[in-house]
Short mmCIF file of C-alpha atoms in Angstrom, two decimals:
data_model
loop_
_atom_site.label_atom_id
_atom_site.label_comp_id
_atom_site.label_asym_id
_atom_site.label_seq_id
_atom_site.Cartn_x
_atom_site.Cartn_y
_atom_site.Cartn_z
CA UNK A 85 -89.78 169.87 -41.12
CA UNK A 86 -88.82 166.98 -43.76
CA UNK A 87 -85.58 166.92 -42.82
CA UNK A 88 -86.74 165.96 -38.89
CA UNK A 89 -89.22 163.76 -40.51
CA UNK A 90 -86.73 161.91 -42.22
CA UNK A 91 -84.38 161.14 -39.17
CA UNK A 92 -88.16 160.00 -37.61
CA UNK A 93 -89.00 157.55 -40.24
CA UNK A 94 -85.09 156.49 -40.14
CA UNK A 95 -85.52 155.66 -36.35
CA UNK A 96 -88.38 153.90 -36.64
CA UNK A 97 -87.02 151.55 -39.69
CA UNK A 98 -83.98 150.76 -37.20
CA UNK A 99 -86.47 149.67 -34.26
CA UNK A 100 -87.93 147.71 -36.58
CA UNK A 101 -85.48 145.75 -37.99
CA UNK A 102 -83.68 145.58 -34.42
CA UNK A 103 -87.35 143.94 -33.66
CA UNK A 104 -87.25 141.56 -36.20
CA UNK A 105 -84.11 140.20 -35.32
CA UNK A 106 -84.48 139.90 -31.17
CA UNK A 107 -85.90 136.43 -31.64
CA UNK A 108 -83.06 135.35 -34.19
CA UNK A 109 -80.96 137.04 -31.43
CA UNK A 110 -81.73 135.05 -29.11
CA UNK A 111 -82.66 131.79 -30.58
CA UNK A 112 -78.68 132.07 -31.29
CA UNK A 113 -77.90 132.47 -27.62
CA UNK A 114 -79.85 129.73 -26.53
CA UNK A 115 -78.29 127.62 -28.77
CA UNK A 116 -74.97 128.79 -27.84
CA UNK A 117 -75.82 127.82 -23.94
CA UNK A 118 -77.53 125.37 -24.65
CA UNK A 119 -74.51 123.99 -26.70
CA UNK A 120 -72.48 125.00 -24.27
CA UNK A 121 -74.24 123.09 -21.52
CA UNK A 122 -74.12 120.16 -23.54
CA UNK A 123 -70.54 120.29 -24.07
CA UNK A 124 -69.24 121.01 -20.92
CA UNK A 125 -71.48 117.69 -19.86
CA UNK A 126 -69.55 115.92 -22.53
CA UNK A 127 -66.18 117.14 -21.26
CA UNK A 128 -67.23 116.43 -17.46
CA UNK A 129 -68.61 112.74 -18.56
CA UNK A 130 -64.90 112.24 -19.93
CA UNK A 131 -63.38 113.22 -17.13
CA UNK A 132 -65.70 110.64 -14.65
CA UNK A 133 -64.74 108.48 -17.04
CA UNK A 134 -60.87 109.11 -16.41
CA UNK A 135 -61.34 109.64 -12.69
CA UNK A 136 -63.10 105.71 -12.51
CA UNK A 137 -60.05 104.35 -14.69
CA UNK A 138 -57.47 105.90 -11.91
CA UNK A 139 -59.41 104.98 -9.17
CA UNK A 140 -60.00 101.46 -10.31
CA UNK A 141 -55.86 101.07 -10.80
CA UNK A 142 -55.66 102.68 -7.38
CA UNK A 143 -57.60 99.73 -5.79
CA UNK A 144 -54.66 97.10 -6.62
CA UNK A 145 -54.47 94.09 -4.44
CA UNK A 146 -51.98 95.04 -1.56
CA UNK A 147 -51.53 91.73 -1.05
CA UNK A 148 -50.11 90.65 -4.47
CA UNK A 149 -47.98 93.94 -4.03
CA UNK A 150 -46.70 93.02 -0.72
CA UNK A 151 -45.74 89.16 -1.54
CA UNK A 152 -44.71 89.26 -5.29
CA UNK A 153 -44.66 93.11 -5.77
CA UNK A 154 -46.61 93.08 -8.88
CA UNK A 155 -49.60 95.39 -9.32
CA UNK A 156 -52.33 94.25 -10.65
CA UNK A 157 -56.52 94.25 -9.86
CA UNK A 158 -59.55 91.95 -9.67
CA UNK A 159 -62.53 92.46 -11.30
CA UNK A 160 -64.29 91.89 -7.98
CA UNK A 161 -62.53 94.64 -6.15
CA UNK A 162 -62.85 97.29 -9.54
CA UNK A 163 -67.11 96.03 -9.11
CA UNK A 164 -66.75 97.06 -5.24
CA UNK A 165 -65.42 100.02 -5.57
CA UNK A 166 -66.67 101.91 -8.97
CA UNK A 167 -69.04 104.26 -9.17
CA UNK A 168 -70.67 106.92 -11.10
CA UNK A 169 -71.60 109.77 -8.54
CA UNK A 170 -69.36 112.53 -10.69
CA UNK A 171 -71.15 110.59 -14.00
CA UNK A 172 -74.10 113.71 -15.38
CA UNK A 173 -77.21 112.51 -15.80
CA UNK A 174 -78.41 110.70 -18.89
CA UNK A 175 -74.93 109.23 -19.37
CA UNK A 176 -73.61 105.58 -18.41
CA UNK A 177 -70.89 104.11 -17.51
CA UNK A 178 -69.15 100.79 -17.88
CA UNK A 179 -66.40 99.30 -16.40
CA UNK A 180 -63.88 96.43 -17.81
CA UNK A 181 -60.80 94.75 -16.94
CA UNK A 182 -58.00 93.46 -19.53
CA UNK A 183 -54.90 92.07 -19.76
CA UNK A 184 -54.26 89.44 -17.33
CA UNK A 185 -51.29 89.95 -14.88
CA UNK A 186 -50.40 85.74 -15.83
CA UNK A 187 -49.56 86.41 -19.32
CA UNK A 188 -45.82 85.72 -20.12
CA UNK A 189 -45.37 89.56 -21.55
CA UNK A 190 -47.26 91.28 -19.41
CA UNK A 191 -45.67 89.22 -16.54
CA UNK A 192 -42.14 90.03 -17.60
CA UNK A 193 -42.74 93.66 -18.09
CA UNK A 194 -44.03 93.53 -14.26
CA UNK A 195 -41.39 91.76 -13.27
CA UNK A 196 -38.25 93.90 -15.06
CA UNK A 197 -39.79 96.66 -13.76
CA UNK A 198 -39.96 95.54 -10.14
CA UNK A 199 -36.57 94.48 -10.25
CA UNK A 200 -34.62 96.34 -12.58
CA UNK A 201 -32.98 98.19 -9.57
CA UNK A 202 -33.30 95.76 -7.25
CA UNK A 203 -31.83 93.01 -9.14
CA UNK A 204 -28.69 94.58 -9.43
CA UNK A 205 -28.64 96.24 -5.99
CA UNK A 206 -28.87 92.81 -4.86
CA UNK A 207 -26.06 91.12 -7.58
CA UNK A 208 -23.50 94.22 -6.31
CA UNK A 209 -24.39 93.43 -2.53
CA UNK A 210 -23.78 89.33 -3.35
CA UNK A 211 -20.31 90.58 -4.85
CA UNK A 212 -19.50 93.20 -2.19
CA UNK A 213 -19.84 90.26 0.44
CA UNK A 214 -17.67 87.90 -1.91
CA UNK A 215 -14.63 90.45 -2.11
CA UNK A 216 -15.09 90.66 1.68
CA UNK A 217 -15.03 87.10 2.52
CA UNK A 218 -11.35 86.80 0.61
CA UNK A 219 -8.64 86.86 2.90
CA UNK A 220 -6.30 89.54 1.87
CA UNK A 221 -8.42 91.49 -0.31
CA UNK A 222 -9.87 93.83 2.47
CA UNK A 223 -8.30 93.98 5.76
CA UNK A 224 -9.48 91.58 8.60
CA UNK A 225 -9.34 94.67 11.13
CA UNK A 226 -10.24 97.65 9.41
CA UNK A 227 -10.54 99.61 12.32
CA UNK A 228 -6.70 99.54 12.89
CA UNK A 229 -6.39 102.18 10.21
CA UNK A 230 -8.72 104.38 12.63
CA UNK A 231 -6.18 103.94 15.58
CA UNK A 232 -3.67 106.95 15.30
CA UNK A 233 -6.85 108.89 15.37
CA UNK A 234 -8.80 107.80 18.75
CA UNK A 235 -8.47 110.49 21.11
CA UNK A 236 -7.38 113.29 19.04
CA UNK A 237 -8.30 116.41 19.00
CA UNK A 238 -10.62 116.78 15.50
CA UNK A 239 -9.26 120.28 15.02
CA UNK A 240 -5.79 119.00 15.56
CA UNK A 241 -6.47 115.63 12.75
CA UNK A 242 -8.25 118.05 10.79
CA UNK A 243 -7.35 122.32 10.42
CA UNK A 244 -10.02 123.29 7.79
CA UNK A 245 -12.66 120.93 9.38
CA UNK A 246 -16.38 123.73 9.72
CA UNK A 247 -16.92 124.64 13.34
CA UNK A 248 -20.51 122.75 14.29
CA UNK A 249 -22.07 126.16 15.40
CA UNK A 250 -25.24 123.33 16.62
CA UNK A 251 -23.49 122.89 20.05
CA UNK A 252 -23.39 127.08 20.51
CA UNK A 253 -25.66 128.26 23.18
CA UNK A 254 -26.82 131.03 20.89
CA UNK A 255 -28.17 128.04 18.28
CA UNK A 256 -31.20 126.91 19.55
CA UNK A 257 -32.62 129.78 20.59
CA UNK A 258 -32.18 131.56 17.28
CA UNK A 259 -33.61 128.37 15.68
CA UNK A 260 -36.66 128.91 17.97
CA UNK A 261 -37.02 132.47 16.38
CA UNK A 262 -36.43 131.58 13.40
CA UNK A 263 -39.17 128.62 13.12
CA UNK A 264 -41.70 131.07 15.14
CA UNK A 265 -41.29 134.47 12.93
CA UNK A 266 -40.62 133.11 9.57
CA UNK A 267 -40.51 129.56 8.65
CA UNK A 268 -43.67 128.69 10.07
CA UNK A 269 -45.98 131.75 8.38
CA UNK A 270 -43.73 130.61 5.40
CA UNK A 271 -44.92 127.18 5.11
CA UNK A 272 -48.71 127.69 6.58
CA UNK A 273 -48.60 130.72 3.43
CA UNK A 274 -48.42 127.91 1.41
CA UNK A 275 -50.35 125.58 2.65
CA UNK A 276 -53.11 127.84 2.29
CA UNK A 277 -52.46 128.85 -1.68
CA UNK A 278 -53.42 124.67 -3.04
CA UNK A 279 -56.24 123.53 -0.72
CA UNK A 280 -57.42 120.67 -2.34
CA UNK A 281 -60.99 120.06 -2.53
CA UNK A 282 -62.93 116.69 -2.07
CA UNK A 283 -66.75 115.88 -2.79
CA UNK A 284 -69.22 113.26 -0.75
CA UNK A 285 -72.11 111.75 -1.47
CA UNK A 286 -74.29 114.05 0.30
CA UNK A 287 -73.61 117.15 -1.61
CA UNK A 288 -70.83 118.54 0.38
CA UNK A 289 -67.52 118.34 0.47
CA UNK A 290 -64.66 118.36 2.53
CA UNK A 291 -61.09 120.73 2.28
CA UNK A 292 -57.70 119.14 2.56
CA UNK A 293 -54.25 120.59 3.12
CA UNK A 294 -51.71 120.28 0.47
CA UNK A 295 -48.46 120.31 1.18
CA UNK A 296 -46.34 121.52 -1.80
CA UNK A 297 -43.01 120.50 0.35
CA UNK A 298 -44.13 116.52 0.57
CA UNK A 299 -45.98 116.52 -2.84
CA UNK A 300 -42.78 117.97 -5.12
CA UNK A 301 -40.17 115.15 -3.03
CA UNK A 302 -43.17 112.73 -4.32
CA UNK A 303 -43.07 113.49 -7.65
CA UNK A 304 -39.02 113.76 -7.70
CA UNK A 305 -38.83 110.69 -5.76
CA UNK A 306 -41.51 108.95 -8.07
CA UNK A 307 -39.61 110.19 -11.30
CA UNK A 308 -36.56 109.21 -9.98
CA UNK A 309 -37.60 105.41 -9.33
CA UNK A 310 -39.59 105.96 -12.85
CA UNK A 311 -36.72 106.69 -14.69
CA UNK A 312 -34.03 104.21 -12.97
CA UNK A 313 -36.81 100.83 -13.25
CA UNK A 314 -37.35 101.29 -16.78
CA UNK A 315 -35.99 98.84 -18.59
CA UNK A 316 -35.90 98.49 -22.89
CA UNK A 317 -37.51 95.27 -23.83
CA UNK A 318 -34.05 93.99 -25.48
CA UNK A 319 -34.69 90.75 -23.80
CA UNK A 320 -30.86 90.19 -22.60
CA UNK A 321 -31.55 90.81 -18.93
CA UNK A 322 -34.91 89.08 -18.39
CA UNK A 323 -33.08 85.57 -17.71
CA UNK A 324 -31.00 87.60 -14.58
CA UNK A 325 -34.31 89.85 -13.71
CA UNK A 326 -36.46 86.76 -13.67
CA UNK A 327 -33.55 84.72 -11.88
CA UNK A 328 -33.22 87.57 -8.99
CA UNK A 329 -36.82 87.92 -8.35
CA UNK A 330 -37.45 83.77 -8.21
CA UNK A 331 -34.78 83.81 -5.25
CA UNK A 332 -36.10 87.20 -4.63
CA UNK A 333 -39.83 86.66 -3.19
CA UNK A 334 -40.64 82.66 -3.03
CA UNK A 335 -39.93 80.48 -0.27
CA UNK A 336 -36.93 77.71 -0.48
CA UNK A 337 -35.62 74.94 1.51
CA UNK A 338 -32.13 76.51 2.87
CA UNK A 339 -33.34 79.78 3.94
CA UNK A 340 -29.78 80.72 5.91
CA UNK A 341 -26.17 81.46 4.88
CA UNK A 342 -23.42 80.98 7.17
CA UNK A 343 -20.20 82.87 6.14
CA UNK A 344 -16.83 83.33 8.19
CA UNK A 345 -18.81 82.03 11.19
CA UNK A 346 -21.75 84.96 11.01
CA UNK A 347 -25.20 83.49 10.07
CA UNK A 348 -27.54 85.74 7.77
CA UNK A 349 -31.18 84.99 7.22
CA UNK A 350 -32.15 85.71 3.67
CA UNK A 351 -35.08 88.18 2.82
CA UNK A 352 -37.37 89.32 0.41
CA UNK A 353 -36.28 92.93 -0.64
CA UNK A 354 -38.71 94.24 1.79
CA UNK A 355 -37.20 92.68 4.77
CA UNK A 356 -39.60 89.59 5.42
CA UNK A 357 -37.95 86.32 6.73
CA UNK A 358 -37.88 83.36 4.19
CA UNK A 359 -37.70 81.37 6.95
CA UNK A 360 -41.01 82.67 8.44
CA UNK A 361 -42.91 81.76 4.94
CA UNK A 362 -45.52 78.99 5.25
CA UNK A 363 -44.92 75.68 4.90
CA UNK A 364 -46.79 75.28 1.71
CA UNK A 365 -44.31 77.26 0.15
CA UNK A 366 -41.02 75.59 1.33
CA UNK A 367 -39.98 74.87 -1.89
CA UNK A 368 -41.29 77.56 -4.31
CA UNK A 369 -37.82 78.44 -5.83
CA UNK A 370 -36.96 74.79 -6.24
CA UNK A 371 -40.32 74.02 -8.04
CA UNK A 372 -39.45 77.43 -10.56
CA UNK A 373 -35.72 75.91 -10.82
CA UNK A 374 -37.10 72.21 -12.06
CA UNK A 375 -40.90 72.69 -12.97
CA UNK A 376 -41.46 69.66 -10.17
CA UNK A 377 -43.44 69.83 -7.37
CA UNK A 378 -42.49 69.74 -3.46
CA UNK A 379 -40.27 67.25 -2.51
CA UNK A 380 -39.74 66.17 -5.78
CA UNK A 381 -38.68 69.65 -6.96
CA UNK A 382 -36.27 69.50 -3.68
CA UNK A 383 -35.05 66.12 -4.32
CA UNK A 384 -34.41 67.28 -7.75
CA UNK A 385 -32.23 69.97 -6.72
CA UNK A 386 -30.26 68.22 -4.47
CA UNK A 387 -29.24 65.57 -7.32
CA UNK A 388 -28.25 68.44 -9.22
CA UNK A 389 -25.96 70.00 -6.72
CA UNK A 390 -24.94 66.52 -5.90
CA UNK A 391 -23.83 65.87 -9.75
CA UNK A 392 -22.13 69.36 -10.03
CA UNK A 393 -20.28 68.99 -7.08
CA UNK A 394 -19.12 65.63 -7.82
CA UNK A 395 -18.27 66.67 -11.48
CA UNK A 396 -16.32 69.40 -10.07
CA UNK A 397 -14.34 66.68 -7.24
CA UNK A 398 -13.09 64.63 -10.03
CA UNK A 399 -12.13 67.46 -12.40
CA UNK A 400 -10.14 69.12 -9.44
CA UNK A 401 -8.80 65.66 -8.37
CA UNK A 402 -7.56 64.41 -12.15
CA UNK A 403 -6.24 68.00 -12.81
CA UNK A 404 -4.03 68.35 -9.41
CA UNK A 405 -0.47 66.19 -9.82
CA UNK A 406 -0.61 66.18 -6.52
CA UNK A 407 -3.55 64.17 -5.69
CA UNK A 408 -3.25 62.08 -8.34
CA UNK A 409 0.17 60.97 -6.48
CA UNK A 410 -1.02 60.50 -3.62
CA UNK A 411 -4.08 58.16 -4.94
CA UNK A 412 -1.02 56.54 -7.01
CA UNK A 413 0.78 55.98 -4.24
CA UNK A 414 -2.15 54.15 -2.39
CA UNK A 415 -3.08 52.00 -5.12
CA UNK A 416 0.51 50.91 -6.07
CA UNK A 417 0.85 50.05 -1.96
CA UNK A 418 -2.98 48.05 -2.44
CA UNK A 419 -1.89 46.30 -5.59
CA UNK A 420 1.20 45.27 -3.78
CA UNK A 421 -1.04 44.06 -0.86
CA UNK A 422 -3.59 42.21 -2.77
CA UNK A 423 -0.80 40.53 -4.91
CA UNK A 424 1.50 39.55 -1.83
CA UNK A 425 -1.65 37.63 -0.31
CA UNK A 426 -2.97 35.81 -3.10
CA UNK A 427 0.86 34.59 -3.56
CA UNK A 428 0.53 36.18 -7.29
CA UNK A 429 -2.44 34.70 -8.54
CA UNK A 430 -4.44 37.69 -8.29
CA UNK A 431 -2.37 41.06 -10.01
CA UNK A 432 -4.51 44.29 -9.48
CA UNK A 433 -3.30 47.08 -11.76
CA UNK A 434 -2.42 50.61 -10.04
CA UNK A 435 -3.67 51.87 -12.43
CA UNK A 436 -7.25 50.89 -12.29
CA UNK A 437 -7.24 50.84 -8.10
CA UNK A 438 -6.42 54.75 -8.30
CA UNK A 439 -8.96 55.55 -10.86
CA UNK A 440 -11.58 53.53 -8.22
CA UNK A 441 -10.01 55.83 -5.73
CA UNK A 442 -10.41 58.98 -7.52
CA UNK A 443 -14.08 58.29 -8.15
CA UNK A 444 -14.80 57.24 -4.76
CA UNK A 445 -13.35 60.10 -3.23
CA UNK A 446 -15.32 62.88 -5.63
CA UNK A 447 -18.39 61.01 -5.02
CA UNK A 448 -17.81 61.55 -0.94
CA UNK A 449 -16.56 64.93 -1.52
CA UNK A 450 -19.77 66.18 -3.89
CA UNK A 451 -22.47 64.19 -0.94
CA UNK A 452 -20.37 66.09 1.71
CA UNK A 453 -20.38 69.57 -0.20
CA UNK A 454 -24.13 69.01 -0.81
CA UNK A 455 -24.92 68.48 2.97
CA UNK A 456 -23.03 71.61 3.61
CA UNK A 457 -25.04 73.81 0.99
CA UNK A 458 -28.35 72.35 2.45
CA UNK A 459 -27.50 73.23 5.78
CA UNK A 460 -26.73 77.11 4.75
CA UNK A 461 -22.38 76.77 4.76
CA UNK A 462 -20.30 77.95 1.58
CA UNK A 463 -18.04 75.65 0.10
CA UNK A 464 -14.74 75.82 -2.07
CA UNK A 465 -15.64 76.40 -5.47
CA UNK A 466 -12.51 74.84 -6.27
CA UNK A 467 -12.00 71.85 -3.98
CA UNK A 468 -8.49 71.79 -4.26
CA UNK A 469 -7.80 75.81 -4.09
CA UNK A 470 -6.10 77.23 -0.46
CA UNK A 471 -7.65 79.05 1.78
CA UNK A 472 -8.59 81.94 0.21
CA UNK A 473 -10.37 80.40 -2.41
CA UNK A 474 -13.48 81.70 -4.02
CA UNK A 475 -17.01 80.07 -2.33
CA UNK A 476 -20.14 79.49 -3.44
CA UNK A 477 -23.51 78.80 -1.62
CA UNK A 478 -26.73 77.34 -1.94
CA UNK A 479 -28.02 80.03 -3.62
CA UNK A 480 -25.48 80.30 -6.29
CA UNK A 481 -26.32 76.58 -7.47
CA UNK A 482 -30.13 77.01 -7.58
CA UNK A 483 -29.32 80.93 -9.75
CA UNK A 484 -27.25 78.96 -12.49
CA UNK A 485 -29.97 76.29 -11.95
CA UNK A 486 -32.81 78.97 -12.89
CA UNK A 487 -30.56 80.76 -15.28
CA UNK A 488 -30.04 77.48 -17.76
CA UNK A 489 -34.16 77.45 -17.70
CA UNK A 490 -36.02 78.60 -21.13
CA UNK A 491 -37.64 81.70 -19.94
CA UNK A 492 -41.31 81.39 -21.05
CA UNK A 493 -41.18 77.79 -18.80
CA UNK A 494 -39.70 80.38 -16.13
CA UNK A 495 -43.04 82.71 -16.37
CA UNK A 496 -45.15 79.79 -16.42
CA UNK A 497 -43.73 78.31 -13.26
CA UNK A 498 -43.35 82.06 -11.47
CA UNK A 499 -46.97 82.45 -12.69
CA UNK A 500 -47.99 78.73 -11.12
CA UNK A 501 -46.16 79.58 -7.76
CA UNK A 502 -48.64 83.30 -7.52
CA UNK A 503 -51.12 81.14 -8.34
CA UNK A 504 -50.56 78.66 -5.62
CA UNK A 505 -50.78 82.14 -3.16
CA UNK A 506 -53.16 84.23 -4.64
CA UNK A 507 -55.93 82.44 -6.83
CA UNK A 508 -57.88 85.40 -8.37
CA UNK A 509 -57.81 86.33 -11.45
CA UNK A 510 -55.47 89.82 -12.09
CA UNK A 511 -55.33 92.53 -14.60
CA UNK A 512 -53.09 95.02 -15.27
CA UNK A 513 -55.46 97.24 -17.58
CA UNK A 514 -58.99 98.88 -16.63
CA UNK A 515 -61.27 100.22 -19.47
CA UNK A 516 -63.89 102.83 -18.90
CA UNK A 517 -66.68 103.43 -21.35
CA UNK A 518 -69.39 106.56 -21.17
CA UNK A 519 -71.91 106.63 -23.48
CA UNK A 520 -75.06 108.57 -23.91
CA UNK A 521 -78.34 108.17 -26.56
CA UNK A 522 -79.27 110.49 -29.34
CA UNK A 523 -81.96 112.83 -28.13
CA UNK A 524 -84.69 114.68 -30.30
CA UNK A 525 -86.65 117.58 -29.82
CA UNK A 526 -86.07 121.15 -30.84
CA UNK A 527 -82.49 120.87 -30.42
CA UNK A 528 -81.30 117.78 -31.56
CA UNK A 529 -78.45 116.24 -29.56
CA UNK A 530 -76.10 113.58 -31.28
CA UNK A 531 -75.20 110.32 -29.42
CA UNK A 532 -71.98 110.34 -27.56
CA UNK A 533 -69.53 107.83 -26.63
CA UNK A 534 -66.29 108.25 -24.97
CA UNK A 535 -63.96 105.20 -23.66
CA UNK A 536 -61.07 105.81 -21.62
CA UNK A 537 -58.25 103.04 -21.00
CA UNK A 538 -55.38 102.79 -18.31
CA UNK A 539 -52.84 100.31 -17.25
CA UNK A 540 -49.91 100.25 -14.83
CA UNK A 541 -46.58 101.11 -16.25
CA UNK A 542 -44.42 98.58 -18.10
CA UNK A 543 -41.20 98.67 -19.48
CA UNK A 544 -42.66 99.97 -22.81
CA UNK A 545 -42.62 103.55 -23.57
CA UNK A 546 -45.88 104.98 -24.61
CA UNK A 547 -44.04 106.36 -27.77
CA UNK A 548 -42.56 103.18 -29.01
CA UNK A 549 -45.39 101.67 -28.65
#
């Protein structure tokens, strides 16, 4: 009987003590949940936070994208479109802009980025059409190397070519099976595995398909252009970048090129027509080239190629033995002239007579080359070369024009001519701040603060920077 006794009074001492500590039990649960809770609101409030900063970069002006391919957002549009319905309660949120799109560094990381790729795309196409344009260097009719094989049999010009098993009548319909037993359940499988859920206003939500086929080409096509646009900030390439995108996107007086009889239009890398720009910006590549202003900025470019083209006249001209004869010739013939019907009183040197000559005819040369390059023809670099001489354009004057220019007078002119076009104010960087008070009470809760901060990509790498 004491021994059951014992084991009794044991028992009881155990319920007791588990008594004792139920509420310490489960104040420590509750504050487990209730730190938990209070977490997971933290975490969720961070996330809103990034979720506003993408979506406000998302709403760049398409605009400014389209015309000057440069992303950047107003502070209007971020105002429009921001909100804090995935924001928990008690928690605020506020929205700022930074970095302005018109600042010479953030400008020319834009810029290199844009064009990195297209920039020399465009250069290799420019020197493609140059080799082509030389007599002699590619064939005139390169179809006459095709000849001996019109008509053949392909088998015959070709043993090991692969039999096109497309044209058997077997093809299609095992195609058709193969698309209605397999490939289709394949790909609906899948479509089915990532549905991609999106939230409204009202509580609900809707489902979307995702399509793992389109998204993974995204992201390789995305990487791809990621990797081949980014561009070290060295500096050496930022006179050709910014160069290539001033003739690039901005409207300009000769807005043709004729070459070997064929007339090309020039575009913007996205295919619009220069020549369909507005009026107002006729002469946008002229005003980056000088820093004038309309028809000054024209008129100022035309003197230029006008000087160059003359400079270039005389140097050909004094270099070539055989003009120089030939002005010699003339003058000695005027001298003569003048001499033999003043009866000897008035004596001309040659001499000075062919160097009149000379001059006169590189000025009329350079006006005559000048008229040609306004009206959208190529002219001799070289006046004096044959035939197959190398040619230059309109184009090529105003690049060396805009290469010779210091390049933070380049930004502020590229940054004018946006202006002129688009008269908001830009940003390339969105900031996104969440914040909530200190609270009281029998579970104290800390103040919290969180601030998020995006910006589209520039030639920096995060881990340089």
């Amino acid at each position: 009987m004491h021994k059951h006794g014992d084991r009794f009074r044991q028992g009881a001492s155990l319920s007791l003590v588990c008594c004792l500590m139920l509420p310490a039990i489960m104040l420590l649960m509750m504050s487990l949940l209730i730190g938990s809770n209070r977490a997971r609101q933290d975490l969720d409030a961070t996330r809103a936070a990034s979720q506003s900063v993408d979506a406000a970069l998302a709403a760049f002006d398409r605009g400014l994208y389209r015309d000057f391919g440069l992303f950047a957002v107003t502070e209007a549009e971020i105002a429009r479109i921001s909100s804090d319905f995935l924001l928990p309660d008690s928690y605020e949120q506020n929205i700022s802009v930074q970095e302005s799109i018109f600042d010479n560094a953030l400008l020319m990381d834009a810029i290199a980025r844009h064009m990195s790729v297209r920039a020399a795309a465009g250069l290799i196409d420019e020197g493609i059409d140059r080799v082509r344009s030389i007599r002699g260097v590619v064939p005139d009719k390169i179809t006459n190397s095709l000849t001996l094989l019109k008509g053949k049999n392909p088998a015959e010009a070709d043993p090991n070519i692969e039999k096109d098993e497309s044209n058997e009548e077997w093809y299609s319909e095992y195609s058709d099976y193969v698309d209605k037993e397999y490939r289709n359940n394949y790909h609906d499988s899948l479509l089915g595995l990532s549905p991609v859920y999106i939230p409204d206003s009202k509580g609900g939500g809707t489902v979307e398909d995702f399509d793992p086929y389109k998204v993974s080409s995204l992201e390789k096509l995305a990487q791809g252009l990621d990797t081949m646009m980014f561009t070290l900030p060295e500096g050496f390439t930022d006179q050709f970048l910014l160069t290539e995108y001033s003739l690039s996107y901005f409207g300009t007086q000769v807005t043709m090129l004729s070459q070997n009889g064929v007339t090309r239009q020039y575009r913007t890398p996205d295919g619009r027509l220069l020549s369909k720009f507005s009026e107002s910006r006729q002469y946008e590549q002229e005003m980056i080239a000088t820093g004038a202003t309309g028809d000054k900025a024209a008129r100022n470019v035309r003197f230029f190629i006008s000087g160059c083209r003359i400079v270039i006249h005389l140097a050909a001209n004094l270099l070539s033995s055989t003009v120089r004869a030939r002005f010699d010739a003339i003058a000695a013939g005027i001298s003569a002239g003048v001499a033999a019907i003043s009866l000897g009183t008035v004596v001309i040197p040659p001499e000075a007579i062919s160097a009149v000559l000379i001059i006169s005819d590189s000025i009329a040369g350079g006006i005559k080359d000048k008229n040609k390059l306004l009206e959208g023809e190529e002219v001799k670099l070289w006046p004096t070369a044959g035939t197959n001489a190398f040619k230059v354009n309109y184009r090529d004057h105003l690049r060396l024009l805009i290469l010779v220019q210091p390049r933070e007078q380049l930004l502020q002119r590229i940054s004018a001519a946006i202006r002129q076009n688009y008269g908001d104010e830009y940003f390339t960087k969105v900031s996104c701040e969440v914040s909530r008070e200190a609270t009281g009470g029998q579970f104290p809760r800390p103040a919290f603060s969180v601030k998020i901060e995006h910006s589209y990509f520039s030639r920096k790498n995060e881990e340089f920077e």
